[in-house]
PDB file of C-alpha atoms in Angstrom:
ATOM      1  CA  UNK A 718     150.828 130.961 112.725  1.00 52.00           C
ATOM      2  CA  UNK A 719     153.455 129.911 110.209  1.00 52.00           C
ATOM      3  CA  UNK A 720     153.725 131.740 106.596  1.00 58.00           C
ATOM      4  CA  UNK A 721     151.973 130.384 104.069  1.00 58.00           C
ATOM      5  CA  UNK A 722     154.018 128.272 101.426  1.00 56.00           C
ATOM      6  CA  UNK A 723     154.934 130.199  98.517  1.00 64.00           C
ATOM      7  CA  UNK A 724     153.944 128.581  95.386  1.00 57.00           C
ATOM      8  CA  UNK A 725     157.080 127.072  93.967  1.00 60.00           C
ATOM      9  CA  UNK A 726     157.870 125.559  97.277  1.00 57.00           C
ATOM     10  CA  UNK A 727     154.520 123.555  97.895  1.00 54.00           C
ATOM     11  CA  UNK A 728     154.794 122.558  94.281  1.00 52.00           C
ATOM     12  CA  UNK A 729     158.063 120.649  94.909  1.00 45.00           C
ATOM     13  CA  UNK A 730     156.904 119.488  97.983  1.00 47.00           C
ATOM     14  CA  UNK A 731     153.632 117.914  96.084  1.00 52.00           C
ATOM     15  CA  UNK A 732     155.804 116.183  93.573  1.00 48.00           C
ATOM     16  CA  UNK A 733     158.257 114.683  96.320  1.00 43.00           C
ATOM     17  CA  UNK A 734     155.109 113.149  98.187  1.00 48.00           C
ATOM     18  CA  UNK A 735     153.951 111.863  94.856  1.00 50.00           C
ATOM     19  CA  UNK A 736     157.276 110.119  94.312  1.00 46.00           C
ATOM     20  CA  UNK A 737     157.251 108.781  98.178  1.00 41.00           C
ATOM     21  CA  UNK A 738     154.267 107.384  97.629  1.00 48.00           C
ATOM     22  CA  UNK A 739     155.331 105.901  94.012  1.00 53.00           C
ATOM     23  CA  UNK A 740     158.704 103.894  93.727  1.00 57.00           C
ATOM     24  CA  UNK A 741     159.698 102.734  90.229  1.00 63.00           C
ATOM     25  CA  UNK A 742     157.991  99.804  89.387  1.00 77.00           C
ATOM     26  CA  UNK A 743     159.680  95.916  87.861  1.00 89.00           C
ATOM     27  CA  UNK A 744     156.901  95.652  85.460  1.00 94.00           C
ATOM     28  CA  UNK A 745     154.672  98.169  83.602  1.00 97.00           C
ATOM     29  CA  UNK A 746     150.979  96.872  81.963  1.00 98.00           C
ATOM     30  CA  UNK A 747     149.460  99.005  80.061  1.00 98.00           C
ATOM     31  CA  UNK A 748     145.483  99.204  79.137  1.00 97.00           C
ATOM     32  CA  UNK A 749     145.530 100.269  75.203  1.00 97.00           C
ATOM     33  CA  UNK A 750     142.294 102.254  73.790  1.00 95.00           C
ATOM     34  CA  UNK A 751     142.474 105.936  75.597  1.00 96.00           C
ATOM     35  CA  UNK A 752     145.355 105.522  77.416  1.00 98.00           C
ATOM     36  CA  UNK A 753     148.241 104.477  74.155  1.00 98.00           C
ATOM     37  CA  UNK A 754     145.869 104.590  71.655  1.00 97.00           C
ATOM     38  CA  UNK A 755     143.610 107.707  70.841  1.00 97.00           C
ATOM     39  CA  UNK A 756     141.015 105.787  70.417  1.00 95.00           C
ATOM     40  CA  UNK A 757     137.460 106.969  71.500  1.00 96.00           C
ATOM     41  CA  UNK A 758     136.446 109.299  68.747  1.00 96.00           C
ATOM     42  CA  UNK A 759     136.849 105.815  66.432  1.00 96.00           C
ATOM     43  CA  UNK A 760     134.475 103.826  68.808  1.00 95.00           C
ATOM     44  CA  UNK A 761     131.868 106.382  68.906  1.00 97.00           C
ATOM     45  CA  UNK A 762     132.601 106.583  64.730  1.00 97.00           C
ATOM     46  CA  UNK A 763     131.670 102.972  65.228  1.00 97.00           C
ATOM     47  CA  UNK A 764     128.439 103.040  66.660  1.00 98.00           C
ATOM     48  CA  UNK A 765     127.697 105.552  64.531  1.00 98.00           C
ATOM     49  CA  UNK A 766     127.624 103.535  61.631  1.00 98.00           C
ATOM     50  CA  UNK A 767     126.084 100.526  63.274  1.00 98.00           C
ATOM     51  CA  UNK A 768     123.265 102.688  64.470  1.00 98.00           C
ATOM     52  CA  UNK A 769     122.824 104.017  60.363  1.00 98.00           C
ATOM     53  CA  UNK A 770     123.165 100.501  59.097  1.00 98.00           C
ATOM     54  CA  UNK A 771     120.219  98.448  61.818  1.00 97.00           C
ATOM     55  CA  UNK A 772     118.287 101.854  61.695  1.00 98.00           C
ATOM     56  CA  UNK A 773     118.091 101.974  65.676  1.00 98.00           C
ATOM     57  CA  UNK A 774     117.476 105.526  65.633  1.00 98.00           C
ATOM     58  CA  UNK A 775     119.543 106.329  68.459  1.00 98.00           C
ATOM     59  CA  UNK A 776     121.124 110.074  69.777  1.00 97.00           C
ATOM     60  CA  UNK A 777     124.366 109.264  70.093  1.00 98.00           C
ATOM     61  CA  UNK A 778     127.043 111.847  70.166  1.00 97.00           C
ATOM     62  CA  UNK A 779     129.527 113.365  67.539  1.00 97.00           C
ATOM     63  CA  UNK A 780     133.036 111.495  67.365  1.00 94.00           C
ATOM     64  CA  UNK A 781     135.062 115.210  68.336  1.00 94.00           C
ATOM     65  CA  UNK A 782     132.718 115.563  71.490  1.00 96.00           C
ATOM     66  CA  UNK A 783     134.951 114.220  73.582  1.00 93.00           C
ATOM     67  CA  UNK A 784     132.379 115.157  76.881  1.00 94.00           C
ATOM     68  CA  UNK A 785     129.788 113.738  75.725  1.00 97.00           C
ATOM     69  CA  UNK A 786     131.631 110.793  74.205  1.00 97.00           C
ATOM     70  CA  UNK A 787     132.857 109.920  77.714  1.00 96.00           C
ATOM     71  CA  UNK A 788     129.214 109.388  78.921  1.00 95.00           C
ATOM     72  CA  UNK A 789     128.797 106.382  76.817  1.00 96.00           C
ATOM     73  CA  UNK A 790     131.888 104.342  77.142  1.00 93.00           C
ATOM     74  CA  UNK A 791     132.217 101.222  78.423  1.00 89.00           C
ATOM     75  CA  UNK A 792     134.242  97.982  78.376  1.00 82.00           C
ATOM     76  CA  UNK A 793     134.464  95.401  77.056  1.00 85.00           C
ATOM     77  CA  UNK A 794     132.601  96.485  73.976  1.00 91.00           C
ATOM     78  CA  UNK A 795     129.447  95.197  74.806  1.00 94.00           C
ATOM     79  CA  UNK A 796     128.927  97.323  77.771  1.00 94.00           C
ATOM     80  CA  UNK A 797     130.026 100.195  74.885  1.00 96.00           C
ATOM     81  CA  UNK A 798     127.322  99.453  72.900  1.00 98.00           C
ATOM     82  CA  UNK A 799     124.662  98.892  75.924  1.00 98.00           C
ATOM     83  CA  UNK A 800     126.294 102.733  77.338  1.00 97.00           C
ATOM     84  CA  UNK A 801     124.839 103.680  73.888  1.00 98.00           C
ATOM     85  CA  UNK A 802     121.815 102.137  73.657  1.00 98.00           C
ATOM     86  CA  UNK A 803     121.440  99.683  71.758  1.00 98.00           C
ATOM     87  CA  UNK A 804     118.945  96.993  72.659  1.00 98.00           C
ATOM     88  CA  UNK A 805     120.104  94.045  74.255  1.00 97.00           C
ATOM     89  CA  UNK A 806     119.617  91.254  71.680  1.00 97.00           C
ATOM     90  CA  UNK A 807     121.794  93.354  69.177  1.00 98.00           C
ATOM     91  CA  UNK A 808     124.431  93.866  71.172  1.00 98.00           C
ATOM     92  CA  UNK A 809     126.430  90.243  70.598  1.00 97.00           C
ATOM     93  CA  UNK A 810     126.080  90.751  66.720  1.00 98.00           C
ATOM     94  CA  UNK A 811     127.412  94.351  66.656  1.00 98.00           C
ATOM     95  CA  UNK A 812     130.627  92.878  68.802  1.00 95.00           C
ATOM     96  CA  UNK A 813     130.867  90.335  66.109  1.00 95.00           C
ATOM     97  CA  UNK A 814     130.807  92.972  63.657  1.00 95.00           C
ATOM     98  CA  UNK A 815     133.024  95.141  65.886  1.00 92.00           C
ATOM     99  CA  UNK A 816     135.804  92.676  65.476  1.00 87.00           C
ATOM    100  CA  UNK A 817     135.570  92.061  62.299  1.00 91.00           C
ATOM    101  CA  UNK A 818     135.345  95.607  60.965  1.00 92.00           C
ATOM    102  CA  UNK A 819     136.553  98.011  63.035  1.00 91.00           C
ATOM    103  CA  UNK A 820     140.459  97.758  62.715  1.00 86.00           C
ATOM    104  CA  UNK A 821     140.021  98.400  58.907  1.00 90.00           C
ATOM    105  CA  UNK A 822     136.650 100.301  58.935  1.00 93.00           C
ATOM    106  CA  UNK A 823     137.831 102.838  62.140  1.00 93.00           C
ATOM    107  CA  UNK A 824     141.744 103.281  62.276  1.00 91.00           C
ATOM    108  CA  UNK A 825     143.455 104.452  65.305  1.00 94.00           C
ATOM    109  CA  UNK A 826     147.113 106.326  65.954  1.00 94.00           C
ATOM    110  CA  UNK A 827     148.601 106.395  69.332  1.00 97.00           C
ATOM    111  CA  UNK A 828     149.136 109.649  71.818  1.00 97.00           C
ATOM    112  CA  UNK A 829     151.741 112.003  70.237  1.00 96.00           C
ATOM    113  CA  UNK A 830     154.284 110.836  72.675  1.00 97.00           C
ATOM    114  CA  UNK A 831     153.631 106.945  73.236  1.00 97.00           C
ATOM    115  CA  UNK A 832     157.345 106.117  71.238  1.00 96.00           C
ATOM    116  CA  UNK A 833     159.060 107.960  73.376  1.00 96.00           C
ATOM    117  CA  UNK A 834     157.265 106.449  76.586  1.00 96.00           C
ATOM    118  CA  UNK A 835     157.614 102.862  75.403  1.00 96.00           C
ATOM    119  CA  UNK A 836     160.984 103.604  74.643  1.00 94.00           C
ATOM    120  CA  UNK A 837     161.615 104.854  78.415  1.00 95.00           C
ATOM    121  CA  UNK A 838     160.020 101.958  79.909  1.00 95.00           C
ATOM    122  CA  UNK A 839     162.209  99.510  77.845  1.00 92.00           C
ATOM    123  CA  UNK A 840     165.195 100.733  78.652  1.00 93.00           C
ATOM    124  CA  UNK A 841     164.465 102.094  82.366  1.00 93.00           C
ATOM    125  CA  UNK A 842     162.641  99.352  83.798  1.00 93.00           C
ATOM    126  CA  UNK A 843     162.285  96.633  80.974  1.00 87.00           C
ATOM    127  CA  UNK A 844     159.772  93.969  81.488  1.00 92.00           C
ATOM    128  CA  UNK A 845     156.019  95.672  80.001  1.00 96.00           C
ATOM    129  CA  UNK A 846     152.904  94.294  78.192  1.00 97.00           C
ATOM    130  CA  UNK A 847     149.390  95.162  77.301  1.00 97.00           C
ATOM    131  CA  UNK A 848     146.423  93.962  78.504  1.00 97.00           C
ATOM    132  CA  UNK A 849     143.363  95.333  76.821  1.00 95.00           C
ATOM    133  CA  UNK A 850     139.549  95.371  76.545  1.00 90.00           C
ATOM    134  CA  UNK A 851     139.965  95.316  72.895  1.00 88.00           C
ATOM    135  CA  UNK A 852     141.046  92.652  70.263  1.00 88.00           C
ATOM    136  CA  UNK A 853     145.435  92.209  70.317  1.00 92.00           C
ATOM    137  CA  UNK A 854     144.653  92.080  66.234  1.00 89.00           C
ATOM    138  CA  UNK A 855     143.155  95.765  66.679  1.00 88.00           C
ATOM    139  CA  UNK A 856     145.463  97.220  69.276  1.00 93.00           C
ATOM    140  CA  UNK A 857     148.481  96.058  67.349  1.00 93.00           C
ATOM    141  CA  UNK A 858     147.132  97.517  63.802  1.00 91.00           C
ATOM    142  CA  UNK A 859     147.158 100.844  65.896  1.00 94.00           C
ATOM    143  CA  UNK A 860     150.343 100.823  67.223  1.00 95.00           C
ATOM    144  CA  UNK A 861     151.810  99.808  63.523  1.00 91.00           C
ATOM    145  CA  UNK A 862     154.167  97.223  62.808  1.00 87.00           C
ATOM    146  CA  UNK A 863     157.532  98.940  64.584  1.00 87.00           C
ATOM    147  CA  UNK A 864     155.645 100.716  67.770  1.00 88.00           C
ATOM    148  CA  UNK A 865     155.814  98.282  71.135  1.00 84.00           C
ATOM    149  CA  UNK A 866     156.384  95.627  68.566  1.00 87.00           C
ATOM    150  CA  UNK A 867     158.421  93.817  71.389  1.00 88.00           C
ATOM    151  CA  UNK A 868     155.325  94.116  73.674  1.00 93.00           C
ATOM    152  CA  UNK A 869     153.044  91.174  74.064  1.00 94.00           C
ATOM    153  CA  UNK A 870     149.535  91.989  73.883  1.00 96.00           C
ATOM    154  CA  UNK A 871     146.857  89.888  75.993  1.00 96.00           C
ATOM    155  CA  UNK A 872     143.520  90.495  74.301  1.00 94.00           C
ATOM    156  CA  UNK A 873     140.237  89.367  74.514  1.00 89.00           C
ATOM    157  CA  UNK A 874     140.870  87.389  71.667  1.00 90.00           C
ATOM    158  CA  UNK A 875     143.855  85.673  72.900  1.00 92.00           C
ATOM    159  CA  UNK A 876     143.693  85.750  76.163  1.00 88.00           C
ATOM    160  CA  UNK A 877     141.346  85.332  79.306  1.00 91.00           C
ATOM    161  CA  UNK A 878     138.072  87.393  78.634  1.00 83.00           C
ATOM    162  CA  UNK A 879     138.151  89.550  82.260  1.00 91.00           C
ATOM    163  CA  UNK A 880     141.146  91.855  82.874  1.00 94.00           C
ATOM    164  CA  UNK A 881     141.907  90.448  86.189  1.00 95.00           C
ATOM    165  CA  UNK A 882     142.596  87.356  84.915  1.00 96.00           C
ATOM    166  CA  UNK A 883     144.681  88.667  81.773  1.00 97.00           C
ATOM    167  CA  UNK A 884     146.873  90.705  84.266  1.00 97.00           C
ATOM    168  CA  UNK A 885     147.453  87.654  86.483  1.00 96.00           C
ATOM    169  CA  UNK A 886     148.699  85.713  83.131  1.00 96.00           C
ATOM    170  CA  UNK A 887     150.896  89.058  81.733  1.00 96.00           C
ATOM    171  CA  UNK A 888     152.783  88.787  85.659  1.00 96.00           C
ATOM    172  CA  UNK A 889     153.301  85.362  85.441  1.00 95.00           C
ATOM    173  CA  UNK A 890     154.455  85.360  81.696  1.00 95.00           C
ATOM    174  CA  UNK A 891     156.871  88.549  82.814  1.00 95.00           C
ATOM    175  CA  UNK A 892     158.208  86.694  85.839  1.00 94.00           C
ATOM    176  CA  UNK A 893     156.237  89.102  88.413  1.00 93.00           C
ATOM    177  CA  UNK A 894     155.969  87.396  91.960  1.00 91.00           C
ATOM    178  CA  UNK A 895     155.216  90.429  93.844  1.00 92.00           C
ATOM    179  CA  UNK A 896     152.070  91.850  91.967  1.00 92.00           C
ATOM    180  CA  UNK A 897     152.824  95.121  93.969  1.00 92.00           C
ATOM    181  CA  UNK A 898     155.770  95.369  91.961  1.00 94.00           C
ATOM    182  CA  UNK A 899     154.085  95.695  89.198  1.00 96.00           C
ATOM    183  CA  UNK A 900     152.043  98.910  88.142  1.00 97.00           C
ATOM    184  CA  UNK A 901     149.098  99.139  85.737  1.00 98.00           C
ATOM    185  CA  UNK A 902     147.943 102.103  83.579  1.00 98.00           C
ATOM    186  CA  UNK A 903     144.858 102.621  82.575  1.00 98.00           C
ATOM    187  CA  UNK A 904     142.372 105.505  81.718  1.00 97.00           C
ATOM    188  CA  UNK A 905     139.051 104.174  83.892  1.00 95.00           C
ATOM    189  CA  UNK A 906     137.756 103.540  86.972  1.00 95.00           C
ATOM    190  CA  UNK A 907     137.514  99.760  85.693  1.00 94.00           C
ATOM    191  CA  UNK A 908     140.692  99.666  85.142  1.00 96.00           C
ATOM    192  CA  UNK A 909     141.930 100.835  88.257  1.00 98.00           C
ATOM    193  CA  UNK A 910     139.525  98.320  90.300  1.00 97.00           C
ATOM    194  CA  UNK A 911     140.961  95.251  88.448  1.00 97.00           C
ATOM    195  CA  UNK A 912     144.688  96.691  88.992  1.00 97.00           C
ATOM    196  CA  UNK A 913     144.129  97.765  92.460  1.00 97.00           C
ATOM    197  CA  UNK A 914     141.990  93.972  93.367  1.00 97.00           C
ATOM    198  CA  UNK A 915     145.098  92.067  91.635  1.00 97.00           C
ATOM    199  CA  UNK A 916     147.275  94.267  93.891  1.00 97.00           C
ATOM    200  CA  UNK A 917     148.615  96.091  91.397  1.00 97.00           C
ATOM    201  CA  UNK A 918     149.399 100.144  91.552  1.00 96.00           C
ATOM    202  CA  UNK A 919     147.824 102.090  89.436  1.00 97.00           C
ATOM    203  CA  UNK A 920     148.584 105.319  87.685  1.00 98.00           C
ATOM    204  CA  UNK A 921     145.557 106.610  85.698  1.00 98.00           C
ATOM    205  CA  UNK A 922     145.621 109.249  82.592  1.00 98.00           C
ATOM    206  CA  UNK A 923     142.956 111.715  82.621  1.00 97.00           C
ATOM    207  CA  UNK A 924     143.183 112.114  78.561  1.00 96.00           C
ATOM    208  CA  UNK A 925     141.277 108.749  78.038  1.00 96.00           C
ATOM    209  CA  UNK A 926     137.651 107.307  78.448  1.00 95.00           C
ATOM    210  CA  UNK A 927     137.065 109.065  81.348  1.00 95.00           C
ATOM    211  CA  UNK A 928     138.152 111.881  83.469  1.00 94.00           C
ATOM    212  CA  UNK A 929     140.353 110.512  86.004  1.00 95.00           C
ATOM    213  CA  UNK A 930     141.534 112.885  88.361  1.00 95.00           C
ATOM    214  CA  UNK A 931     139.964 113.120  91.923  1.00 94.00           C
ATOM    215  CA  UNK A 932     138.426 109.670  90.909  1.00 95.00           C
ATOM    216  CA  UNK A 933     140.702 107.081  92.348  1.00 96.00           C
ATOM    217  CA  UNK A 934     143.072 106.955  94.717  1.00 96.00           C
ATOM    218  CA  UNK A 935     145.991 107.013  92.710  1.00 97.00           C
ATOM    219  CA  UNK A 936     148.464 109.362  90.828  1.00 97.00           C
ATOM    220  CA  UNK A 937     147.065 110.619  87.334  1.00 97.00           C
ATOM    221  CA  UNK A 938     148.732 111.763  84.441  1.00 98.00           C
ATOM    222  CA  UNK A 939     147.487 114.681  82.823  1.00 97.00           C
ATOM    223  CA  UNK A 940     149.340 113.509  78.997  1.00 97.00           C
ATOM    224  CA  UNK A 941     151.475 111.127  77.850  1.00 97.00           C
ATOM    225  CA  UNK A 942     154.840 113.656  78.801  1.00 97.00           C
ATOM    226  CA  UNK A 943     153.466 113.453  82.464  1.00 97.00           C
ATOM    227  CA  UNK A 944     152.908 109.589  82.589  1.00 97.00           C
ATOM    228  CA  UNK A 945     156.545 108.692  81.367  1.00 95.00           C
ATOM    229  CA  UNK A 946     157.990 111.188  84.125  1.00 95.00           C
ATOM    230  CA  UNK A 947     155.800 109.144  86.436  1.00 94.00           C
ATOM    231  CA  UNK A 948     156.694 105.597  85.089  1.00 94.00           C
ATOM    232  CA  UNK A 949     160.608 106.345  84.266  1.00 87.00           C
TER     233      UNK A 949
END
């Protein structure tokens, strides 16, 4: 029977297969709340205060429990607030009041890390986007005026409503035939069945939404320092 592999070794060997498996991509897309944006702890803020205000009475959890937090989530925002709890003929007015408040009410900073990774993908492979869950007037006040301002962002309120759709716009708008060519990065399971059914790859981050790793069939990112050595 052959030695086992010592340590070091099967390491290297692991990261070769996951660069086999992963060529560098024409086109990055990039989902925005959890996986640029740290932006959960301000959504559960959110429904906090929505709960307090329409007296709903519901047990939702503390912004820094970031376990619990994840057991709620969902997108687009309605499915956030019907994760929570709220009844069902609330839920379109707290989206209206979602998009109308939250950008001012709940602000939002990127990853420590995301300027350098946008950087990396501008230079290294060029053509990148967003397309998000969220509202391109809220994803852009959290990047700040200078961060990805060269990025376009396809939002539900300037763009198609479903993400399959907005990625099929973002390739055609970046000049992406070959949707395989293309990779998307996101930080749910959602996100990887829209990328993978548009015939996208996928590379997940497990510092999002939800806890990707062992969940889809793709590489995942542990932080933002691991996704740009995967991207660039």
């Amino acid at each position: 029977m052959a030695p086992p592999l010592q340590p070091e070794l099967a390491a290297v060997l692991a990261s070769l297969s996951t660069a086999l498996r992963f060529r560098l991509p024409r086109a990055v897309l990039f989902d925005a709340d959890g996986t640029l944006l740290n932006s959960l702890p301000a959504h559960v803020k959110f429904c906090r205060t929505l709960n307090t205000e329409r007296g709903l009475g519901l047990a939702l959890p503390l912004s820094s429990d970031l376990a619990a937090s994840r057991k709620i989530t969902g997108a687009p925002m309605a499915q956030f607030f019907l994760n929570a709890g709220f009844p069902d003929d609330v839920v379109p007015a707290c989206v209206a009041e979602y998009e109308a408040r939250f950008a001012a009410e709940c602000p939002v900073v990127p990853y420590d890390g995301v300027d350098t990774l946008l950087r990396r993908v501008r230079d290294e492979i060029g053509a990148a986007a967003i397309v998000t869950s969220n509202t391109a007037v809220n994803v852009r006040r959290g990047l700040g005026p200078n961060l990805g301002a060269d990025l376009e962002i396809f939002g539900i309120d300037n763009g198609p409503t479903t993400k399959r759709e907005a990625i099929a716009l973002a390739l055609d708008r970046l000049g992406v035939a070959a949707p395989d060519d293309a990779t998307y990065v996101g930080d749910t399971r959602s996100d990887f069945e829209a990328a993978t059914a548009c015939g996208l790859r996928f590379v997940g981050v497990d510092y999002g939404f939800e806890a990707l790793r062992g969940a889809v069939d793709a590489p995942v990112a542990a932080d933002v320092d691991e996704l740009c050595a995967l991207l660039c």
